[in-house]
Backbone as JSON, one array per atom type, in Angstrom:
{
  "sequence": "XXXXXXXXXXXXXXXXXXXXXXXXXXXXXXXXXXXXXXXXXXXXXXXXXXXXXXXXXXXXXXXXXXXXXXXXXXXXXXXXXXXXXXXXXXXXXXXXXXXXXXXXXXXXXXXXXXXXXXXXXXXXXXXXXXXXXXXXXXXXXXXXXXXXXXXXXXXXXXXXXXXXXXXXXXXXXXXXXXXXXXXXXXXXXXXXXXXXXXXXXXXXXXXXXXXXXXXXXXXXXXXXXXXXXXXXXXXXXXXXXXXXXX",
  "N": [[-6.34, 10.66, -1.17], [-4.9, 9.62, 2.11], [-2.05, 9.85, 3.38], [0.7, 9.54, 4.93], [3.82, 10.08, 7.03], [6.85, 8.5, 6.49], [9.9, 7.3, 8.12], [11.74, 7.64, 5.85], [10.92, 9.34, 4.44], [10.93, 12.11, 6.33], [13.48, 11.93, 6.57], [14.54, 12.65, 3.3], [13.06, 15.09, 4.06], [15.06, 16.63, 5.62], [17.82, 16.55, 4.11], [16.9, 17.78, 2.03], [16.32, 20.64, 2.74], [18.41, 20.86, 4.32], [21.21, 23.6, 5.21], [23.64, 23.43, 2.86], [22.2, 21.86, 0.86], [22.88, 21.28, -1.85], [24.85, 20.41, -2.11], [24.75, 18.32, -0.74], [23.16, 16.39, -2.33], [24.94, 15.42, -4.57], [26.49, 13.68, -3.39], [24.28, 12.37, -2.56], [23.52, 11.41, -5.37], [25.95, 10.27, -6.43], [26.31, 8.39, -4.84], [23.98, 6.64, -5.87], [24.12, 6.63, -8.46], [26.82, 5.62, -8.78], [28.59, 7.62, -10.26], [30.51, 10.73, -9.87], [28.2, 13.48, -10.35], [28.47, 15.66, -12.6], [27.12, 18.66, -12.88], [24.63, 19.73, -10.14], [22.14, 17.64, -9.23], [18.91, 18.62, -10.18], [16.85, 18.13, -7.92], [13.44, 17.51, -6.37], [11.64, 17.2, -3.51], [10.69, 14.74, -3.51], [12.28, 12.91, -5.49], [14.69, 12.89, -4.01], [13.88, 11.5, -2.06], [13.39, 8.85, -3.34], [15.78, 8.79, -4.6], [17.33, 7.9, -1.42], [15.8, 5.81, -1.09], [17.15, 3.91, -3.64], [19.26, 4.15, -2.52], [19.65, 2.78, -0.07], [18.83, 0.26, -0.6], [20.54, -0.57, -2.03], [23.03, -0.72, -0.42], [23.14, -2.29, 2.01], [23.6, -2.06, 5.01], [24.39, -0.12, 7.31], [27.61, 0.17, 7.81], [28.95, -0.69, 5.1], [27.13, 1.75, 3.64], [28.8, 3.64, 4.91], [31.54, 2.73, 4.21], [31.3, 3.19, 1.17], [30.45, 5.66, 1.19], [32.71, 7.09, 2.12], [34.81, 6.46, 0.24], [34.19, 7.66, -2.0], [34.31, 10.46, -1.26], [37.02, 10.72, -0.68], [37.93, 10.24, -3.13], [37.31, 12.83, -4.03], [38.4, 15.75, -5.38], [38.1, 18.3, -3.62], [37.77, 17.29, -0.7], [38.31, 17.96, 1.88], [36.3, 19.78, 2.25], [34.12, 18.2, 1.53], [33.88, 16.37, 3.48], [32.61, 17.19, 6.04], [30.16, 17.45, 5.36], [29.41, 14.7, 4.21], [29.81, 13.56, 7.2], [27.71, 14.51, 8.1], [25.28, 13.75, 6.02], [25.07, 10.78, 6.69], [24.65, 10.53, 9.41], [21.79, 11.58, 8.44], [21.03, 9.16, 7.26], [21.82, 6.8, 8.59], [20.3, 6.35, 10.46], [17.88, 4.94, 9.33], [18.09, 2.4, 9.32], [18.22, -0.66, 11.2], [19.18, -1.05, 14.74], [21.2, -3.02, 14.87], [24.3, -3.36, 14.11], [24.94, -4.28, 11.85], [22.57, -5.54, 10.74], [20.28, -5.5, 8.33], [18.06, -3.38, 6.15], [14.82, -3.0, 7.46], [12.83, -3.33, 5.79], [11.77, -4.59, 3.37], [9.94, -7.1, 1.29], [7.68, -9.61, 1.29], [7.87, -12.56, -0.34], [6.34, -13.29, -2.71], [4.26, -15.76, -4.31], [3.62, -17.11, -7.55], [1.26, -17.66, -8.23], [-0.32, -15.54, -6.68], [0.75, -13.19, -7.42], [-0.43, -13.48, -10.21], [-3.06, -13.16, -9.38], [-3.08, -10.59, -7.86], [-2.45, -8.78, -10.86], [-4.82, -9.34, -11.7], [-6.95, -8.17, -10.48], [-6.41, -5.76, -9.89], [-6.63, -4.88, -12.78], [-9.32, -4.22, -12.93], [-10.72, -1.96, -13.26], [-9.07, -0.58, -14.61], [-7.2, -0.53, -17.83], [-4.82, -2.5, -18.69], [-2.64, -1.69, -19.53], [-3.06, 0.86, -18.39], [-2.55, 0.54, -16.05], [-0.05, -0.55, -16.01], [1.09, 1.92, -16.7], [1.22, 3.3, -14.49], [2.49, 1.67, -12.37], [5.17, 1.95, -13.65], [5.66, 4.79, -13.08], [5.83, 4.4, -10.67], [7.88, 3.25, -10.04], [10.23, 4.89, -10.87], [11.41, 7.99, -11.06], [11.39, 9.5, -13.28], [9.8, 10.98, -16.74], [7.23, 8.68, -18.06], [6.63, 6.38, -20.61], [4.02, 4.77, -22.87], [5.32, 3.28, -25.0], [8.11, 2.62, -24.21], [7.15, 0.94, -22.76], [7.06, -2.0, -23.46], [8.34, -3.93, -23.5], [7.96, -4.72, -21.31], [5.94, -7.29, -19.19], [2.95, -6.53, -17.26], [2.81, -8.26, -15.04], [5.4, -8.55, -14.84], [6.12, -5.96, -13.66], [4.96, -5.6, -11.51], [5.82, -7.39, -9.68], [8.3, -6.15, -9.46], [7.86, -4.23, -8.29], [6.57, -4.98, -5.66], [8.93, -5.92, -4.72], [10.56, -3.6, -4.45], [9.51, -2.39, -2.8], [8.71, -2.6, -0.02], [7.74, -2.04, 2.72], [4.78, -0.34, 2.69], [3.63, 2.29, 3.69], [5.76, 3.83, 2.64], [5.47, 3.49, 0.16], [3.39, 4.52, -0.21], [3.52, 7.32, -0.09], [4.56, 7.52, -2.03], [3.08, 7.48, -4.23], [1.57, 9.87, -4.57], [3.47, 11.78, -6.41], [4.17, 9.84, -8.36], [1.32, 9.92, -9.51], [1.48, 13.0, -10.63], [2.85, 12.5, -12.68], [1.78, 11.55, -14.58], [-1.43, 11.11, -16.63], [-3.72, 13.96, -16.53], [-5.94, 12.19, -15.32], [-8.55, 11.08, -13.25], [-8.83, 8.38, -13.01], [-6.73, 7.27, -12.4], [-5.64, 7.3, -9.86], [-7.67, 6.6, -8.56], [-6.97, 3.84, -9.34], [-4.67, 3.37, -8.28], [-5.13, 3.92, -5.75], [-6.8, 1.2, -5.13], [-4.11, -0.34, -5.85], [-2.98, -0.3, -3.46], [-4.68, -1.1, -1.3], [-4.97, -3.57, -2.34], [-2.14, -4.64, -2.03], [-1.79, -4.28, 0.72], [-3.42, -6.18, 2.18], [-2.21, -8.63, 0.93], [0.26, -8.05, 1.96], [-0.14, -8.22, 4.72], [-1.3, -10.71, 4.93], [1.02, -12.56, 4.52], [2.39, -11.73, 6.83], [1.24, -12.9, 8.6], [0.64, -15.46, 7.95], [2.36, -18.48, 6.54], [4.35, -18.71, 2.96], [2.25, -19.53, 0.21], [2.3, -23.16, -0.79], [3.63, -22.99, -3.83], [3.54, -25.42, -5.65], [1.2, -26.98, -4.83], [-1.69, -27.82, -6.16], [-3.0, -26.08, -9.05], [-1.32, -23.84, -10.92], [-0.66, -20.53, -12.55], [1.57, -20.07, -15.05], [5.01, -20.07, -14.73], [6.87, -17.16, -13.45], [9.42, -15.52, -14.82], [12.71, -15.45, -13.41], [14.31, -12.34, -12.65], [17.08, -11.24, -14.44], [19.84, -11.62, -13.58], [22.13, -10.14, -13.94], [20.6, -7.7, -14.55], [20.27, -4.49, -12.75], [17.45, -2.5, -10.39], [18.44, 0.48, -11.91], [18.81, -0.52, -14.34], [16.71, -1.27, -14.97], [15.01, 1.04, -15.11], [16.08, 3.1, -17.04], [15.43, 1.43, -19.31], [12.85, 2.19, -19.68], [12.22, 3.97, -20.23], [12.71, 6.78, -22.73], [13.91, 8.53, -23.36], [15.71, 8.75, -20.87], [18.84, 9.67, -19.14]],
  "CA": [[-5.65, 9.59, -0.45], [-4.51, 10.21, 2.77], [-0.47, 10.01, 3.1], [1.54, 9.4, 6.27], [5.12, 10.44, 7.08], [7.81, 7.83, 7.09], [11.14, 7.82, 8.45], [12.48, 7.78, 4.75], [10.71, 10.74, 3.91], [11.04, 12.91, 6.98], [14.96, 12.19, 6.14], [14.66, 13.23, 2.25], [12.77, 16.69, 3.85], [16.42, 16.87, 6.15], [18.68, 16.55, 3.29], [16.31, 19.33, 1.25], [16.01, 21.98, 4.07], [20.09, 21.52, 4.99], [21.83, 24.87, 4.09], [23.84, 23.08, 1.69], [22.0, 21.06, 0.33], [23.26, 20.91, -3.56], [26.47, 19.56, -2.12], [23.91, 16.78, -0.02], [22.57, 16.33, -3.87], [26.09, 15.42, -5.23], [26.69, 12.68, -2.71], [23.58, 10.96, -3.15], [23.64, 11.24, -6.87], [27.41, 9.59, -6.2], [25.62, 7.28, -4.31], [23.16, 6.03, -6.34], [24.83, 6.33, -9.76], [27.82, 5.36, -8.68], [29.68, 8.4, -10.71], [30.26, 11.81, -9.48], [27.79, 14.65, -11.15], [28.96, 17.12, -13.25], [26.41, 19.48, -11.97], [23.61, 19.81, -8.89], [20.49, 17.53, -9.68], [17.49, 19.39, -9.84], [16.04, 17.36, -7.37], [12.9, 17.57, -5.78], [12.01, 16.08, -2.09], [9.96, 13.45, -3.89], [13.31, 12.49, -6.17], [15.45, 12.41, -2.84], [13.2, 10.53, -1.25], [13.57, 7.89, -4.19], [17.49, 8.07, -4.75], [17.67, 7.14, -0.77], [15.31, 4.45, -0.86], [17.65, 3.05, -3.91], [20.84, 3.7, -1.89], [19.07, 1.29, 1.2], [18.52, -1.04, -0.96], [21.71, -1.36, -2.57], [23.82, -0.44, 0.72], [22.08, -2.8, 2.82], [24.22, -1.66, 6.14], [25.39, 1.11, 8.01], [29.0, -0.11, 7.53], [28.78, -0.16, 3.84], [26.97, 3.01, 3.48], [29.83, 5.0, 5.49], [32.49, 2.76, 3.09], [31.22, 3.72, -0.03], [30.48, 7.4, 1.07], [34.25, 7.8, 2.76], [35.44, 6.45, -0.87], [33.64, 8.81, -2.92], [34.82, 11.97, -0.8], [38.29, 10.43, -0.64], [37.99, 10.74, -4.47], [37.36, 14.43, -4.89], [39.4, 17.24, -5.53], [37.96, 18.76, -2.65], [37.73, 15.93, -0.4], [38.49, 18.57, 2.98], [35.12, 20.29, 2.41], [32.99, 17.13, 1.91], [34.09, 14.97, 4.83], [31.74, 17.34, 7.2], [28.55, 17.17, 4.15], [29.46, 13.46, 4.64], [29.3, 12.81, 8.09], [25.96, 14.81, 7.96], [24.49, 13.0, 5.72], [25.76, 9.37, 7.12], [23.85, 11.31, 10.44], [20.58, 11.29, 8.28], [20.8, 7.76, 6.41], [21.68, 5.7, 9.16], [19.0, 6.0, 11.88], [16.94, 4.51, 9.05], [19.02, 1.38, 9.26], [17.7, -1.0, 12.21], [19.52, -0.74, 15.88], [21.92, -3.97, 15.1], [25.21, -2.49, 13.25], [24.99, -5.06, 10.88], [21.72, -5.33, 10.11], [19.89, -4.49, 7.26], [16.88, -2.95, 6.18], [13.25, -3.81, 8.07], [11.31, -2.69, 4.34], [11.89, -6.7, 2.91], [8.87, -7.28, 1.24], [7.41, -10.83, 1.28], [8.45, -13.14, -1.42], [5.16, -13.49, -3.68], [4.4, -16.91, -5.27], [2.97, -16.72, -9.22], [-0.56, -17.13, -7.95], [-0.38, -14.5, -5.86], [1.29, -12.34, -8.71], [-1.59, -13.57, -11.46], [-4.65, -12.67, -8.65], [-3.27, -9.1, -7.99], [-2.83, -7.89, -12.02], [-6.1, -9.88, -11.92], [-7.34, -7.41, -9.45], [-5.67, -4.24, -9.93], [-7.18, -4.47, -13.85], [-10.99, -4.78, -12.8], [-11.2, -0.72, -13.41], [-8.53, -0.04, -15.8], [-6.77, -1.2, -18.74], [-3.51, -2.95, -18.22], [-1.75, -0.53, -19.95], [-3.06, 2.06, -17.61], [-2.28, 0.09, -14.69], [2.1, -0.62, -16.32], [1.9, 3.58, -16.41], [1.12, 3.6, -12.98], [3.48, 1.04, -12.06], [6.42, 2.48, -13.92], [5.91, 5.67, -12.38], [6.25, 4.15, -9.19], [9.25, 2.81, -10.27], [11.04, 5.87, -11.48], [11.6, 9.21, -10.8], [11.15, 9.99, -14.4], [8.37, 10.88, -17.09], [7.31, 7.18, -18.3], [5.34, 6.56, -21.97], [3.9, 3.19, -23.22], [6.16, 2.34, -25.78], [8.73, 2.25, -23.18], [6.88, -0.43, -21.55], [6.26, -3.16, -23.98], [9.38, -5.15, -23.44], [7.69, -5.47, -19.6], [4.54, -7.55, -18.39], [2.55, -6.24, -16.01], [3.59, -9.24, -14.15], [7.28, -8.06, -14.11], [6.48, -4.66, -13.34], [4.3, -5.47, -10.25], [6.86, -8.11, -9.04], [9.28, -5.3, -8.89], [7.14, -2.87, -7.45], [7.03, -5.66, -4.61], [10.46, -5.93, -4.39], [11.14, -2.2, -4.34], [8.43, -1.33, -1.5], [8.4, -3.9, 1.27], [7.37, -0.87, 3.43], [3.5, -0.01, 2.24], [4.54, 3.49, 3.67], [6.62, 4.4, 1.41], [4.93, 3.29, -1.5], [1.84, 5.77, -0.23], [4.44, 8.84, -0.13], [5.58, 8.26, -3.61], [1.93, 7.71, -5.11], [1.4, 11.41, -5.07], [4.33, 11.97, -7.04], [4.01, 9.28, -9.66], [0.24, 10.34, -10.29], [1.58, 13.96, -10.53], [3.55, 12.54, -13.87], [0.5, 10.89, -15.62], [-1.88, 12.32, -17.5], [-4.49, 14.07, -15.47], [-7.65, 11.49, -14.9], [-9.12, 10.42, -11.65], [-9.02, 6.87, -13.1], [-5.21, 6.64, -12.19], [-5.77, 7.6, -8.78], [-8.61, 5.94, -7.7], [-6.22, 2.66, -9.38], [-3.5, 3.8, -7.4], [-5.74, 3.42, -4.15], [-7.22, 0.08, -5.34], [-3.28, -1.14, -5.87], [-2.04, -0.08, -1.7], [-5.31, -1.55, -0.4], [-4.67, -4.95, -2.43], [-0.93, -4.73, -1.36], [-1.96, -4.4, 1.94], [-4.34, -7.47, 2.29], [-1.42, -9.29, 0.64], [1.23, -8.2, 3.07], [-0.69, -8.58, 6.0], [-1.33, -12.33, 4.95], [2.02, -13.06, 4.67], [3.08, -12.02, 7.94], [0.23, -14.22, 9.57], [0.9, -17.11, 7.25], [3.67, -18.78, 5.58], [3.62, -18.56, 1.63], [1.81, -20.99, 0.16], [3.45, -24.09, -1.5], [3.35, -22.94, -4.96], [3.47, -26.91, -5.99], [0.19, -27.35, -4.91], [-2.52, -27.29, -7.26], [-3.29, -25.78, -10.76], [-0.97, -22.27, -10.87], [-0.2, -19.87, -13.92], [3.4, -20.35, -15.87], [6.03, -19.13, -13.9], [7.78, -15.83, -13.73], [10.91, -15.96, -15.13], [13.31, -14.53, -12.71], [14.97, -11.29, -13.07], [18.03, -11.54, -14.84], [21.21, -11.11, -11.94], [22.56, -8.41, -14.25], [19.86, -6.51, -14.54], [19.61, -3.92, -11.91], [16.53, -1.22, -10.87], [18.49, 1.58, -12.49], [18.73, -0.7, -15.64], [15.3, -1.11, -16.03], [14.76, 2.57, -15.31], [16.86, 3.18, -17.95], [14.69, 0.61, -20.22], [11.65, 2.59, -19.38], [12.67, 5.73, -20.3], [13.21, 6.73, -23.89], [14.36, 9.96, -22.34], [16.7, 8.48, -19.96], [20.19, 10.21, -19.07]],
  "C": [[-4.93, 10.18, 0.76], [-2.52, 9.32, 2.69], [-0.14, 9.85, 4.89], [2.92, 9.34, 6.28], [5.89, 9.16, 6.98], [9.21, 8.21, 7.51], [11.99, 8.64, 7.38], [12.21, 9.35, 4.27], [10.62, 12.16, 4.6], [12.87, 13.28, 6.35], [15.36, 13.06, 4.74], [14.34, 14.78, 2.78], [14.07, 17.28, 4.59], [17.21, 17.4, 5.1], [17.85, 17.6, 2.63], [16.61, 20.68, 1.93], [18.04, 22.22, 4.69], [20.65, 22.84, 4.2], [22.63, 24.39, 2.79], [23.95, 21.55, 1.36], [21.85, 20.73, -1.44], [24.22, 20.12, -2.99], [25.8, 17.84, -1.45], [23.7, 15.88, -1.19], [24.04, 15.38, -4.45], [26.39, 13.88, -4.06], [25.44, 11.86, -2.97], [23.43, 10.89, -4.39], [24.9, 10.34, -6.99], [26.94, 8.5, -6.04], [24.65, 6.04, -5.06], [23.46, 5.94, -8.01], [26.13, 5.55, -9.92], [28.86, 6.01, -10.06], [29.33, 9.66, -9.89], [29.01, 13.05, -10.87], [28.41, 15.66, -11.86], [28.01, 18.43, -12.68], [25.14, 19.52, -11.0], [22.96, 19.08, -9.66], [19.73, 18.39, -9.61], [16.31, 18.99, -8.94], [14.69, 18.06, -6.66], [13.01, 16.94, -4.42], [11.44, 14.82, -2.54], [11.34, 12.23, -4.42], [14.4, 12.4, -5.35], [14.88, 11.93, -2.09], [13.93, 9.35, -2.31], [15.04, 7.48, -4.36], [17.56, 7.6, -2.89], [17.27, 6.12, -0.59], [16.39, 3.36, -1.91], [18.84, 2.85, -3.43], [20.73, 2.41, -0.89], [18.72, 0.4, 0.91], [19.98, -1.81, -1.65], [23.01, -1.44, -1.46], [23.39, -0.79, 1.76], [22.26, -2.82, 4.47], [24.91, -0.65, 6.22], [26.51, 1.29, 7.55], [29.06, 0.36, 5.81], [28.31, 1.12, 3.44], [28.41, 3.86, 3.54], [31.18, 4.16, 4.68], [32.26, 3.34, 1.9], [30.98, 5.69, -0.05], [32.43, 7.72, 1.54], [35.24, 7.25, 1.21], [35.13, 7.5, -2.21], [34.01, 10.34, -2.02], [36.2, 12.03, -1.19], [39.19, 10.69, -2.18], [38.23, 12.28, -5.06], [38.57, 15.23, -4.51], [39.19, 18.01, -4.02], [37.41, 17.97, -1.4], [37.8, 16.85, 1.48], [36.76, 18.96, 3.18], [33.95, 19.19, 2.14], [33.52, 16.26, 2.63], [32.85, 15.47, 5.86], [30.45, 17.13, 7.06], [28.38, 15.41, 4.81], [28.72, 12.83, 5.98], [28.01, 13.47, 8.81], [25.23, 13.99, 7.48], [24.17, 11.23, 6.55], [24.29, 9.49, 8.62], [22.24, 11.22, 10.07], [20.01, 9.91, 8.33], [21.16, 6.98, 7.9], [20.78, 5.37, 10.04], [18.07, 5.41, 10.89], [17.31, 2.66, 8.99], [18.23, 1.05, 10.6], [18.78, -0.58, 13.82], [21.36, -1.62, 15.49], [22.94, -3.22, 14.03], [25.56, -3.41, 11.96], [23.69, -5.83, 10.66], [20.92, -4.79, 9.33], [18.28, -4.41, 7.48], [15.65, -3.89, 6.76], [12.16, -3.51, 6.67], [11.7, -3.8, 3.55], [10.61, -6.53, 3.07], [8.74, -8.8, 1.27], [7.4, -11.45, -0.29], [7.08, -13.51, -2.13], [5.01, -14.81, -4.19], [3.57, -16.03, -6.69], [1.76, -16.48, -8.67], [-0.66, -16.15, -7.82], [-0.1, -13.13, -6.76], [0.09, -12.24, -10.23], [-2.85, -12.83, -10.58], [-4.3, -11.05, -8.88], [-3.06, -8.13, -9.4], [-4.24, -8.46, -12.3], [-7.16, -8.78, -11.64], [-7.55, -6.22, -9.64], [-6.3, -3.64, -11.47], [-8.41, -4.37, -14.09], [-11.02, -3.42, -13.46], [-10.52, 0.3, -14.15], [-7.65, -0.76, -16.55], [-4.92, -1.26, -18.07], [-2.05, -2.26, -18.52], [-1.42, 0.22, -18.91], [-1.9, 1.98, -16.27], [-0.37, -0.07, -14.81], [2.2, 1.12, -16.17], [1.81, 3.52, -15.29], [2.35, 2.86, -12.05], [4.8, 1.4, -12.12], [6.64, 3.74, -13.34], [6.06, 5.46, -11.11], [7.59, 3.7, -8.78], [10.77, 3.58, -10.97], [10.69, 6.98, -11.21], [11.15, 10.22, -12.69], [9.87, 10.01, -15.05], [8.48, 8.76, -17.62], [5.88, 7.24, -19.7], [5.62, 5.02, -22.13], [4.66, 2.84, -24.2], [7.37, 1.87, -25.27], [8.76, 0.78, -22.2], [6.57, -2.2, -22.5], [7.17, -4.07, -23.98], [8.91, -5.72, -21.66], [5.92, -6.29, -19.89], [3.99, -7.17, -17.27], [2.75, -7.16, -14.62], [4.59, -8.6, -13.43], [7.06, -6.67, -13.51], [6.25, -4.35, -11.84], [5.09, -6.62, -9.38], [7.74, -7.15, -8.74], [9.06, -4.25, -8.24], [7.21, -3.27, -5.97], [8.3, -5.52, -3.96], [10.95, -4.6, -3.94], [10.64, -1.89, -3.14], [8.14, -2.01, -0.58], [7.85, -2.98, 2.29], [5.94, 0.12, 2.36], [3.26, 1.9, 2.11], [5.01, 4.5, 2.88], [6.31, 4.72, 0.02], [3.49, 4.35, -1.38], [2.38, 7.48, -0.31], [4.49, 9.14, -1.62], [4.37, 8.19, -4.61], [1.9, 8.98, -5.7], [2.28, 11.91, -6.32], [4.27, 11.36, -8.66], [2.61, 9.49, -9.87], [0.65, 11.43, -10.84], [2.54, 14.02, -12.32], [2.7, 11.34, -14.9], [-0.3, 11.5, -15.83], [-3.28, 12.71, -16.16], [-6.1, 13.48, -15.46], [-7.46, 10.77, -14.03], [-8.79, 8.99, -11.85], [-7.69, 6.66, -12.37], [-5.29, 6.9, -10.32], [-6.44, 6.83, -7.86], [-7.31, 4.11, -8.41], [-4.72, 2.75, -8.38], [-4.38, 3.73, -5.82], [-6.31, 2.27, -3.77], [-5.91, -0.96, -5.78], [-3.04, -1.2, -4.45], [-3.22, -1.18, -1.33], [-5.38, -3.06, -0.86], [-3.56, -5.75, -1.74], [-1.06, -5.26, 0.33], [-2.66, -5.29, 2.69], [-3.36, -8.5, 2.14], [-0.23, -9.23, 1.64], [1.1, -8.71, 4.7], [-1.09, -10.3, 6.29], [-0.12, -12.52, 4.97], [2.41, -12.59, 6.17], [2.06, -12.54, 8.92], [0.94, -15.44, 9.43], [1.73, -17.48, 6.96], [3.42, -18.56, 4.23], [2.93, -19.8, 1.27], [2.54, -21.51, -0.73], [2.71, -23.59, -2.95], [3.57, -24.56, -6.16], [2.35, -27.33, -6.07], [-1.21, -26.79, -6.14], [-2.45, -27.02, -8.37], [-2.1, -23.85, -10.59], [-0.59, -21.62, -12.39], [1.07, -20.3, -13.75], [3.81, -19.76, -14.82], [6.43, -18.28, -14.12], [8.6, -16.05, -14.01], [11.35, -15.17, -14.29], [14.04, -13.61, -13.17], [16.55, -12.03, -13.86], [19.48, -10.82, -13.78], [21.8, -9.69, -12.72], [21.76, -7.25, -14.4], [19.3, -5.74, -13.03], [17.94, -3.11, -11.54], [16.74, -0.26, -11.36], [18.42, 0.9, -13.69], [17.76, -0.67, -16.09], [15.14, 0.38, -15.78], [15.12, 3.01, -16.86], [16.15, 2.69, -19.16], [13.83, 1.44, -20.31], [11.25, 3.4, -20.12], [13.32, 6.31, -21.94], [14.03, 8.06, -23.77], [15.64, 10.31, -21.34], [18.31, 9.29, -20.36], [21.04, 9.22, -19.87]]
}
């Protein structure tokens, strides 16, 4: 599969490559857990790629970003020596932010109707079992390992609705393939389904920004999705996923 840089992930190879970058580590772990670490992640660039994409999703402006980072320095013990880590990082994360200082992210994926949600696990399962296709999913959706008993409280429905939601930027979601194949077991099948999910995605996104959605009123459509539940975040289902989980 070929791969192409994005902003997000030129930024994660920044934050890797800075001289100190454990202390970079400790702020977005802050960031995205919302507690401080007890010690360095072990991160990879793949796994700082992933914690900034969930900070930009939950810190959906500039402004916010640089509040919640100037409260978490303001916190530590050593609060002198991360103000300069800080307004480094702040330096990476915001140029991914649009121009307007209160605008948020341009990676807003398009709102899916059910149809649209029944055709592509319709789709996506022509060449492997639906199972296969929730490991693939959940690894796209976590930084962690991911096993099927983990997954049986999800439908492939829900999993590929949130995969939507997570990756509005096609991009992105082709960076982190590599990664989540790289934690499934090793057969071609997942791969070649992993190149037969982007190029459905991508048919699907590209209609929506032609078209409007369609009226999901009209016609014959599958049951509805139930909507997420407001308390449940993406680290909670992570967390669900994961029998393993921190």
């Amino acid at each position: 599969m070929t791969t192409t840089t994005s902003p997000i992930a030129t930024a994660a190879q920044q934050i890797v490559q800075h001289p100190q970058h454990s202390r970079l580590f400790k702020l977005l772990y802050a960031l995205q857990q919302n507690q401080w670490p007890t010690q360095t992640p072990p991160w990879t660039v793949s796994e700082v790629q992933q914690a900034v994409i969930q900070i930009l999703e939950r810190l959906k402006t500039p402004t916010l970003l640089g509040q919640r980072l100037t409260a978490i320095v303001n916190s530590l013990n050593k609060a002198q020596a991360y103000q300069v880590l800080s307004a480094a990082l702040l330096q990476i994360l915001v140029p991914l932010y649009t121009q307007s200082p209160t605008a948020t992210l341009t990676i807003e994926a398009p709102t899916f109707s059910t149809a649209d949600l029944y055709d592509l696990r319709l789709e996506v399962t022509r060449y492997c079992t639906p199972l296969q296709m929730k490991l693939l999913v959940a690894a796209l959706l976590t930084t962690k390992p991911v096993h099927a008993q983990g997954l049986e409280r999800f439908t492939l429905i829900d999993l590929l609705q949130r995969l939507t939601r997570r990756y509005g930027d096609l991009e992105i979601l082709q960076t982190q393939m590599a990664a989540a194949l790289a934690r499934l077991p090793d057969d071609p099948l997942y791969a070649s389904a992993g190149d037969r999910l982007i190029k459905l995605l991508t048919t699907l996104y590209q209609r929506y920004q032609h078209s409007p959605a369609p009226d999901m009123t009209l016609g014959t459509t599958p049951p509805t999705v139930a909507p997420p539940d407001p308390s449940e975040t993406e680290e909670e289902l992570t967390c669900q996923l994961l029998p393993h989980s921190q």
